[in-house]
Amino acid sequence: MQKFRNIASFSTIPSYFSLDPNQISARNPHKAQNFLRGKWIDAHKYQTIVDPLNGEPFITVPDVQDRQELQKFVDSAKECPISGLHNPLKNPQRYQIYGEVCHKIAAELKKKEVHDFLVKLIQRVVPKHFAQASGEVVVTERFFQNFSGDQPRFLTRSFNVAGDRPGQQSSGYRWPYGSCAVVAPFNFPLEIPSLQIFGALITGNKVFFKGDSRVNVVMEQMLRLALHCGLPATDVDMLFGNGEATEFILKQGNFRNTQFTGSSKVAEHLTKVLNGKIRIEDAGFDWKILGPDVPDVDTQNYVAWQSDQDAYGSTGQKCSAQSILFVHENWVKAGFLDKIKQLASTRKLQDLSNGPIITWNNTQIKQHIDNILKIPQSKVLFGGQELKNHTIPSIYGAFEPTALYVPLEQIQKNKAVTTELFGPFQIVTTYSSDQINQVLDVINNLENHLTAGIVSNDVNFLRHVQSNTTNGVTYSGIRARTTGAPQNHWFGPCGDPRGAGIGTPEAILSVWTCHREIIHDTDLAPQGFKGQQS
C-alpha cells in the first residue's frame, strides 16, 4: 500500500460524486463515463488505467473509436450558434446564472470533505505531495470565488465611442466564439481544465472537453460537482478517448477556437490540422538566473528551498518547472550547490515529494542523461539513478531528483541540453558577471518562453535581464520562482501569437472572446436630403 499522507476514509462523500478515492483498486475499479448533451453515457469499448504507484488496474475509461459514437460529439458541437450561447445582447441573464454557479462551486470546494476528496483523487492518478495537490484545489476554489456574482458580466463589459452626428455611436463588445474545445494535460487534472473550461463558459461559449484519459476521472467528478451547483447541463461535452478520436472531433466539429495545453509537438500538429484556430500553452524549458548579489544566510536558504521546489515539486512535472539554472559564481562560493543537493536528497516516494514520471520511462531518461554526459566537462551534480525498492510500473519513470552540470559555452552547441525532460531533472551551469550577455543569448535561443526567475535585488541587473528577455511569466527579485501558477496573475507564454493565458480576466478575454464593433446610426436623414456621388 502507498505510504503517502492518508486522508481518512470518507464518511461524508457528497452524493454527487460517484467514487471513493480511498477504495478504487483492482478489486474495486471505477468505471468512468463520457458526458454528452447533458447525460452521462457509456461507451462500446473501454480501456484500463493502471495505478501509477503499483501497476494494478484500478480505473476503466471509455475508449471511443467508433465514428458513429464520435459523430454525436461533432453534431453536438455544431448545434451551438456562431454568436454563442449568450453574449452582451443575447441571453444576458446567463451571465448571472454563471455568477451563481461559480459562487456555489467555490462554496463546495471550501468544504473540507470536498477538498480532501479531490486532493486524494488527484494523488491517486498523478501522485504528488499533499501540499501540491491541495494547492491545486485551493487555486481552483479561488478562481471560482473570483468569478462569482456579477463578475461574469463585469468581465465582458462593453464600451462606447461618440459618433459624428446625432444617432451615431460605436460600441465595442467582447464576443464569444461559439463552439470551442479545451484539450488538457495530465499534470494538473483539476486546475487547468476547470479554469479554461469555465473561462470559456462564462463568456458564452459551448465547450467540448478532452483530458488525458489517465487522469480525467478527476474532471469527471468535478463536472458532477458543477452540475450539482447548477451548471447548464448541455453547455459542456466531455470525452475519454485517444488522440485520433479527439482529432476527428476537432476537425469535423469546426470549432471556432481550441485551447490546447500540452507538448509542443502536439501543439504544432494541431496548429496545422486546425488551420491556426488554436491557442496554446505548450512546453516550457524554463530558466532561472541567480544574480551577482548574494543576500544573508536565511535568504540564501530560502532561495535554495525555492529552487528545489521549482525543479522537483510535483516530481518536476510542471510546464513551469525550473529546467535550467544559471548560477553566478558568487552563489557558488556561498555553497548554493551543496544546499540544493541536500534538499533534493530529502525527497522520497513515501510522501510523494518524489513520484512516478508519467511521460518518460527509465530507459528514455537514462538515454537522455547519457547523451548530455557526452558533452565535454559535463557531470552529474547529484541524482542520476533509478529509484530502488518501489512498485511503480515500467511504463512510467522512477528516478532520483537529478541535476547535471554543463559548461555555459557548451549549451547552445548541443540540442539535448535544452530538450525538456518532463520530470525531476534540471541543467545547472555557472557564469561570471562579464558573461551575462552570453547567458541571455542562451535564453533567447530557447524555443519556448513561458516562465522565468531572476533572483536578484540589484535593480540594474534586474532591468538588464527583464528588458532583454520575453518570458510570459517572469518572477523577479530575490525571492523569485518559476512555478506557482496561482489564480491572481496571468500565466501563459509570450512571444507567440497563439499563446494562451489562464485564470485572470485578461487571460479569459484574450483566449475566449474576440472583439466585435457595432456602429449604431439611427437618426433619420435630413429633410430633403440629396446624396452626392463621390
mmCIF file of N, CA and C in Angstrom, residues 154-240:
data_model
loop_
_atom_site.group_PDB
_atom_site.id
_atom_site.type_symbol
_atom_site.label_atom_id
_atom_site.label_comp_id
_atom_site.label_asym_id
_atom_site.label_seq_id
_atom_site.Cartn_x
_atom_site.Cartn_y
_atom_site.Cartn_z
ATOM 1 N N PHE A 154 -19.305 41.790 -15.528
ATOM 2 C CA PHE A 154 -18.277 42.826 -15.439
ATOM 3 C C PHE A 154 -17.099 42.485 -16.355
ATOM 4 N N LEU A 155 -16.785 41.190 -16.430
ATOM 5 C CA LEU A 155 -15.660 40.734 -17.245
ATOM 6 C C LEU A 155 -15.817 41.164 -18.695
ATOM 7 N N THR A 156 -17.022 41.046 -19.220
ATOM 8 C CA THR A 156 -17.236 41.290 -20.654
ATOM 9 C C THR A 156 -17.900 42.646 -20.903
ATOM 10 N N ARG A 157 -17.621 43.606 -20.020
ATOM 11 C CA ARG A 157 -18.242 44.915 -20.198
ATOM 12 C C ARG A 157 -17.840 45.532 -21.540
ATOM 13 N N SER A 158 -18.738 46.324 -22.073
ATOM 14 C CA SER A 158 -18.547 46.938 -23.383
ATOM 15 C C SER A 158 -18.122 48.396 -23.225
ATOM 16 N N PHE A 159 -17.840 49.063 -24.351
ATOM 17 C CA PHE A 159 -17.532 50.492 -24.311
ATOM 18 C C PHE A 159 -18.169 51.172 -25.515
ATOM 19 N N ASN A 160 -18.392 52.465 -25.378
ATOM 20 C CA ASN A 160 -18.999 53.253 -26.446
ATOM 21 C C ASN A 160 -18.105 54.429 -26.810
ATOM 22 N N VAL A 161 -18.150 54.806 -28.082
ATOM 23 C CA VAL A 161 -17.430 55.985 -28.570
ATOM 24 C C VAL A 161 -18.416 56.842 -29.352
ATOM 25 N N ALA A 162 -18.403 58.136 -29.078
ATOM 26 C CA ALA A 162 -19.328 59.046 -29.753
ATOM 27 C C ALA A 162 -19.093 59.040 -31.252
ATOM 28 N N GLY A 163 -20.189 59.219 -31.996
ATOM 29 C CA GLY A 163 -20.100 59.231 -33.445
ATOM 30 C C GLY A 163 -19.908 60.626 -34.010
ATOM 31 N N ASP A 164 -20.210 60.769 -35.308
ATOM 32 C CA ASP A 164 -20.020 62.045 -35.995
ATOM 33 C C ASP A 164 -21.272 62.903 -36.018
ATOM 34 N N ARG A 165 -22.426 62.332 -35.645
ATOM 35 C CA ARG A 165 -23.693 63.061 -35.717
ATOM 36 C C ARG A 165 -24.675 62.430 -34.740
ATOM 37 N N PRO A 166 -25.789 63.098 -34.471
ATOM 38 C CA PRO A 166 -26.792 62.515 -33.584
ATOM 39 C C PRO A 166 -27.252 61.141 -34.094
ATOM 40 N N GLY A 167 -27.426 60.215 -33.167
ATOM 41 C CA GLY A 167 -27.877 58.873 -33.538
ATOM 42 C C GLY A 167 -26.754 57.926 -33.911
ATOM 43 N N GLN A 168 -25.531 58.440 -34.023
ATOM 44 C CA GLN A 168 -24.408 57.573 -34.406
ATOM 45 C C GLN A 168 -23.503 57.348 -33.199
ATOM 46 N N GLN A 169 -23.171 56.105 -32.975
ATOM 47 C CA GLN A 169 -22.314 55.732 -31.854
ATOM 48 C C GLN A 169 -21.738 54.346 -32.130
ATOM 49 N N SER A 170 -20.462 54.161 -31.820
ATOM 50 C CA SER A 170 -19.867 52.832 -31.978
ATOM 51 C C SER A 170 -19.740 52.174 -30.613
ATOM 52 N N SER A 171 -20.061 50.878 -30.573
ATOM 53 C CA SER A 171 -19.997 50.095 -29.342
ATOM 54 C C SER A 171 -19.077 48.902 -29.552
ATOM 55 N N GLY A 172 -18.124 48.736 -28.643
ATOM 56 C CA GLY A 172 -17.205 47.606 -28.716
ATOM 57 C C GLY A 172 -17.610 46.538 -27.716
ATOM 58 N N TYR A 173 -17.686 45.302 -28.174
ATOM 59 C CA TYR A 173 -18.126 44.182 -27.339
ATOM 60 C C TYR A 173 -17.062 43.085 -27.315
ATOM 61 N N ARG A 174 -17.003 42.372 -26.200
ATOM 62 C CA ARG A 174 -16.238 41.125 -26.158
ATOM 63 C C ARG A 174 -17.217 40.001 -26.476
ATOM 64 N N TRP A 175 -16.969 39.333 -27.582
ATOM 65 C CA TRP A 175 -17.937 38.411 -28.178
ATOM 66 C C TRP A 175 -17.435 36.962 -28.077
ATOM 67 N N PRO A 176 -18.305 36.035 -27.757
ATOM 68 C CA PRO A 176 -17.874 34.629 -27.713
ATOM 69 C C PRO A 176 -17.609 34.084 -29.114
ATOM 70 N N TYR A 177 -16.879 32.985 -29.157
ATOM 71 C CA TYR A 177 -16.629 32.327 -30.444
ATOM 72 C C TYR A 177 -17.772 31.397 -30.834
ATOM 73 N N GLY A 178 -18.451 30.865 -29.837
ATOM 74 C CA GLY A 178 -19.484 29.873 -30.101
ATOM 75 C C GLY A 178 -19.038 28.513 -29.626
ATOM 76 N N SER A 179 -18.832 27.602 -30.545
ATOM 77 C CA SER A 179 -18.411 26.246 -30.190
ATOM 78 C C SER A 179 -16.894 26.185 -30.070
ATOM 79 N N CYS A 180 -16.398 25.780 -28.897
ATOM 80 C CA CYS A 180 -14.967 25.764 -28.607
ATOM 81 C C CYS A 180 -14.558 24.422 -28.008
ATOM 82 N N ALA A 181 -13.254 24.202 -27.958
ATOM 83 C CA ALA A 181 -12.724 22.959 -27.392
ATOM 84 C C ALA A 181 -11.592 23.273 -26.425
ATOM 85 N N VAL A 182 -11.485 22.454 -25.398
ATOM 86 C CA VAL A 182 -10.384 22.501 -24.447
ATOM 87 C C VAL A 182 -9.735 21.133 -24.406
ATOM 88 N N VAL A 183 -8.431 21.085 -24.638
ATOM 89 C CA VAL A 183 -7.659 19.837 -24.548
ATOM 90 C C VAL A 183 -6.603 20.050 -23.468
ATOM 91 N N ALA A 184 -6.654 19.225 -22.423
ATOM 92 C CA ALA A 184 -5.833 19.475 -21.239
ATOM 93 C C ALA A 184 -4.898 18.299 -20.952
ATOM 94 N N PRO A 185 -3.780 18.564 -20.245
ATOM 95 C CA PRO A 185 -2.764 17.538 -19.977
ATOM 96 C C PRO A 185 -3.033 16.785 -18.675
ATOM 97 N N PHE A 186 -2.075 15.931 -18.307
ATOM 98 C CA PHE A 186 -2.247 15.082 -17.130
ATOM 99 C C PHE A 186 -1.838 15.758 -15.830
ATOM 100 N N ASN A 187 -0.933 16.730 -15.878
ATOM 101 C CA ASN A 187 -0.205 17.108 -14.665
ATOM 102 C C ASN A 187 -0.998 17.944 -13.669
ATOM 103 N N PHE A 188 -1.980 18.702 -14.158
ATOM 104 C CA PHE A 188 -2.889 19.423 -13.262
ATOM 105 C C PHE A 188 -4.313 19.042 -13.649
ATOM 106 N N PRO A 189 -4.772 17.864 -13.229
ATOM 107 C CA PRO A 189 -6.030 17.322 -13.756
ATOM 108 C C PRO A 189 -7.279 18.057 -13.308
ATOM 109 N N LEU A 190 -7.171 18.912 -12.294
ATOM 110 C CA LEU A 190 -8.307 19.709 -11.845
ATOM 111 C C LEU A 190 -8.176 21.165 -12.272
ATOM 112 N N GLU A 191 -7.030 21.772 -11.967
ATOM 113 C CA GLU A 191 -6.880 23.216 -12.126
ATOM 114 C C GLU A 191 -6.939 23.673 -13.573
ATOM 115 N N ILE A 192 -6.112 23.100 -14.426
ATOM 116 C CA ILE A 192 -6.052 23.579 -15.813
ATOM 117 C C ILE A 192 -7.390 23.434 -16.520
ATOM 118 N N PRO A 193 -8.008 22.245 -16.534
ATOM 119 C CA PRO A 193 -9.293 22.158 -17.238
ATOM 120 C C PRO A 193 -10.402 22.989 -16.610
ATOM 121 N N SER A 194 -10.454 23.050 -15.274
ATOM 122 C CA SER A 194 -11.519 23.829 -14.632
ATOM 123 C C SER A 194 -11.430 25.295 -15.018
ATOM 124 N N LEU A 195 -10.233 25.867 -14.945
ATOM 125 C CA LEU A 195 -10.075 27.287 -15.237
ATOM 126 C C LEU A 195 -10.329 27.604 -16.704
ATOM 127 N N GLN A 196 -9.858 26.734 -17.609
ATOM 128 C CA GLN A 196 -10.065 27.014 -19.033
ATOM 129 C C GLN A 196 -11.514 26.754 -19.452
ATOM 130 N N ILE A 197 -12.111 25.664 -18.974
ATOM 131 C CA ILE A 197 -13.496 25.368 -19.346
ATOM 132 C C ILE A 197 -14.422 26.485 -18.887
ATOM 133 N N PHE A 198 -14.277 26.895 -17.626
ATOM 134 C CA PHE A 198 -15.199 27.904 -17.122
ATOM 135 C C PHE A 198 -14.858 29.307 -17.639
ATOM 136 N N GLY A 199 -13.625 29.562 -17.991
ATOM 137 C CA GLY A 199 -13.323 30.805 -18.685
ATOM 138 C C GLY A 199 -14.082 30.896 -19.990
ATOM 139 N N ALA A 200 -14.173 29.762 -20.683
ATOM 140 C CA ALA A 200 -14.920 29.716 -21.939
ATOM 141 C C ALA A 200 -16.425 29.830 -21.694
ATOM 142 N N LEU A 201 -16.918 29.131 -20.678
ATOM 143 C CA LEU A 201 -18.362 29.086 -20.443
ATOM 144 C C LEU A 201 -18.933 30.429 -20.007
ATOM 145 N N ILE A 202 -18.249 31.102 -19.092
ATOM 146 C CA ILE A 202 -18.841 32.339 -18.569
ATOM 147 C C ILE A 202 -18.891 33.437 -19.624
ATOM 148 N N THR A 203 -18.094 33.302 -20.673
ATOM 149 C CA THR A 203 -18.106 34.302 -21.747
ATOM 150 C C THR A 203 -19.030 33.917 -22.896
ATOM 151 N N GLY A 204 -19.771 32.805 -22.752
ATOM 152 C CA GLY A 204 -20.817 32.491 -23.716
ATOM 153 C C GLY A 204 -20.538 31.366 -24.676
ATOM 154 N N ASN A 205 -19.412 30.672 -24.518
ATOM 155 C CA ASN A 205 -19.075 29.592 -25.434
ATOM 156 C C ASN A 205 -19.641 28.258 -24.955
ATOM 157 N N LYS A 206 -19.802 27.332 -25.884
ATOM 158 C CA LYS A 206 -20.081 25.932 -25.565
ATOM 159 C C LYS A 206 -18.760 25.182 -25.662
ATOM 160 N N VAL A 207 -18.532 24.207 -24.787
ATOM 161 C CA VAL A 207 -17.218 23.579 -24.683
ATOM 162 C C VAL A 207 -17.283 22.069 -24.905
ATOM 163 N N PHE A 208 -16.410 21.600 -25.782
ATOM 164 C CA PHE A 208 -16.063 20.178 -25.857
ATOM 165 C C PHE A 208 -14.745 20.008 -25.121
ATOM 166 N N PHE A 209 -14.715 19.104 -24.151
ATOM 167 C CA PHE A 209 -13.511 18.919 -23.341
ATOM 168 C C PHE A 209 -12.949 17.525 -23.496
ATOM 169 N N LYS A 210 -11.623 17.471 -23.691
ATOM 170 C CA LYS A 210 -10.884 16.209 -23.726
ATOM 171 C C LYS A 210 -9.666 16.348 -22.818
ATOM 172 N N GLY A 211 -9.622 15.532 -21.762
ATOM 173 C CA GLY A 211 -8.467 15.487 -20.884
ATOM 174 C C GLY A 211 -7.672 14.216 -21.112
ATOM 175 N N ASP A 212 -6.542 14.109 -20.450
ATOM 176 C CA ASP A 212 -5.729 12.902 -20.521
ATOM 177 C C ASP A 212 -6.494 11.772 -19.839
ATOM 178 N N SER A 213 -6.737 10.679 -20.560
ATOM 179 C CA SER A 213 -7.569 9.597 -20.035
ATOM 180 C C SER A 213 -7.011 8.982 -18.756
ATOM 181 N N ARG A 214 -5.699 9.100 -18.540
ATOM 182 C CA ARG A 214 -5.094 8.531 -17.340
ATOM 183 C C ARG A 214 -5.530 9.256 -16.076
ATOM 184 N N VAL A 215 -5.932 10.513 -16.209
ATOM 185 C CA VAL A 215 -6.259 11.327 -15.027
ATOM 186 C C VAL A 215 -7.634 11.975 -15.107
ATOM 187 N N ASN A 216 -8.347 11.771 -16.209
ATOM 188 C CA ASN A 216 -9.555 12.560 -16.456
ATOM 189 C C ASN A 216 -10.715 12.205 -15.531
ATOM 190 N N VAL A 217 -10.539 11.163 -14.737
ATOM 191 C CA VAL A 217 -11.542 10.840 -13.726
ATOM 192 C C VAL A 217 -11.708 12.012 -12.752
ATOM 193 N N VAL A 218 -10.663 12.814 -12.573
ATOM 194 C CA VAL A 218 -10.768 13.985 -11.700
ATOM 195 C C VAL A 218 -11.792 14.971 -12.257
ATOM 196 N N MET A 219 -11.717 15.255 -13.549
ATOM 197 C CA MET A 219 -12.685 16.187 -14.136
ATOM 198 C C MET A 219 -14.061 15.548 -14.277
ATOM 199 N N GLU A 220 -14.113 14.233 -14.404
ATOM 200 C CA GLU A 220 -15.415 13.566 -14.380
ATOM 201 C C GLU A 220 -16.135 13.898 -13.074
ATOM 202 N N GLN A 221 -15.412 13.810 -11.966
ATOM 203 C CA GLN A 221 -16.019 14.108 -10.671
ATOM 204 C C GLN A 221 -16.271 15.604 -10.502
ATOM 205 N N MET A 222 -15.356 16.436 -11.004
ATOM 206 C CA MET A 222 -15.545 17.882 -10.916
ATOM 207 C C MET A 222 -16.783 18.313 -11.715
ATOM 208 N N LEU A 223 -17.001 17.686 -12.848
ATOM 209 C CA LEU A 223 -18.177 18.016 -13.649
ATOM 210 C C LEU A 223 -19.454 17.630 -12.904
ATOM 211 N N ARG A 224 -19.422 16.516 -12.188
ATOM 212 C CA ARG A 224 -20.581 16.129 -11.374
ATOM 213 C C ARG A 224 -20.845 17.185 -10.297
ATOM 214 N N LEU A 225 -19.775 17.704 -9.698
ATOM 215 C CA LEU A 225 -19.920 18.767 -8.704
ATOM 216 C C LEU A 225 -20.535 20.009 -9.346
ATOM 217 N N ALA A 226 -20.035 20.381 -10.519
ATOM 218 C CA ALA A 226 -20.531 21.594 -11.189
ATOM 219 C C ALA A 226 -21.997 21.458 -11.580
ATOM 220 N N LEU A 227 -22.388 20.294 -12.029
ATOM 221 C CA LEU A 227 -23.793 20.069 -12.373
ATOM 222 C C LEU A 227 -24.675 20.194 -11.136
ATOM 223 N N HIS A 228 -24.195 19.690 -10.027
ATOM 224 C CA HIS A 228 -24.910 19.825 -8.761
ATOM 225 C C HIS A 228 -25.095 21.295 -8.398
ATOM 226 N N CYS A 229 -24.135 22.136 -8.790
ATOM 227 C CA CYS A 229 -24.181 23.565 -8.468
ATOM 228 C C CYS A 229 -24.932 24.386 -9.508
ATOM 229 N N GLY A 230 -25.564 23.723 -10.479
ATOM 230 C CA GLY A 230 -26.410 24.444 -11.419
ATOM 231 C C GLY A 230 -25.825 24.687 -12.792
ATOM 232 N N LEU A 231 -24.681 24.106 -13.112
ATOM 233 C CA LEU A 231 -24.126 24.248 -14.461
ATOM 234 C C LEU A 231 -25.162 23.793 -15.488
ATOM 235 N N PRO A 232 -25.507 24.636 -16.471
ATOM 236 C CA PRO A 232 -26.414 24.189 -17.532
ATOM 237 C C PRO A 232 -25.848 22.948 -18.229
ATOM 238 N N ALA A 233 -26.586 21.863 -18.160
ATOM 239 C CA ALA A 233 -26.026 20.543 -18.468
ATOM 240 C C ALA A 233 -25.578 20.377 -19.911
ATOM 241 N N THR A 234 -26.179 21.101 -20.826
ATOM 242 C CA THR A 234 -25.820 20.914 -22.235
ATOM 243 C C THR A 234 -24.738 21.876 -22.712
ATOM 244 N N ASP A 235 -24.147 22.638 -21.781
ATOM 245 C CA ASP A 235 -23.108 23.592 -22.171
ATOM 246 C C ASP A 235 -21.746 22.929 -22.362
ATOM 247 N N VAL A 236 -21.562 21.721 -21.805
ATOM 248 C CA VAL A 236 -20.262 21.037 -21.844
ATOM 249 C C VAL A 236 -20.448 19.596 -22.284
ATOM 250 N N ASP A 237 -19.591 19.152 -23.191
ATOM 251 C CA ASP A 237 -19.452 17.727 -23.510
ATOM 252 C C ASP A 237 -18.055 17.284 -23.108
ATOM 253 N N MET A 238 -17.915 16.039 -22.643
ATOM 254 C CA MET A 238 -16.608 15.542 -22.202
ATOM 255 C C MET A 238 -16.362 14.155 -22.762
ATOM 256 N N LEU A 239 -15.179 13.962 -23.296
ATOM 257 C CA LEU A 239 -14.812 12.697 -23.928
ATOM 258 C C LEU A 239 -13.588 12.079 -23.274
ATOM 259 N N PHE A 240 -13.674 10.787 -22.982
ATOM 260 C CA PHE A 240 -12.498 9.957 -22.758
ATOM 261 C C PHE A 240 -12.185 9.298 -24.098
#
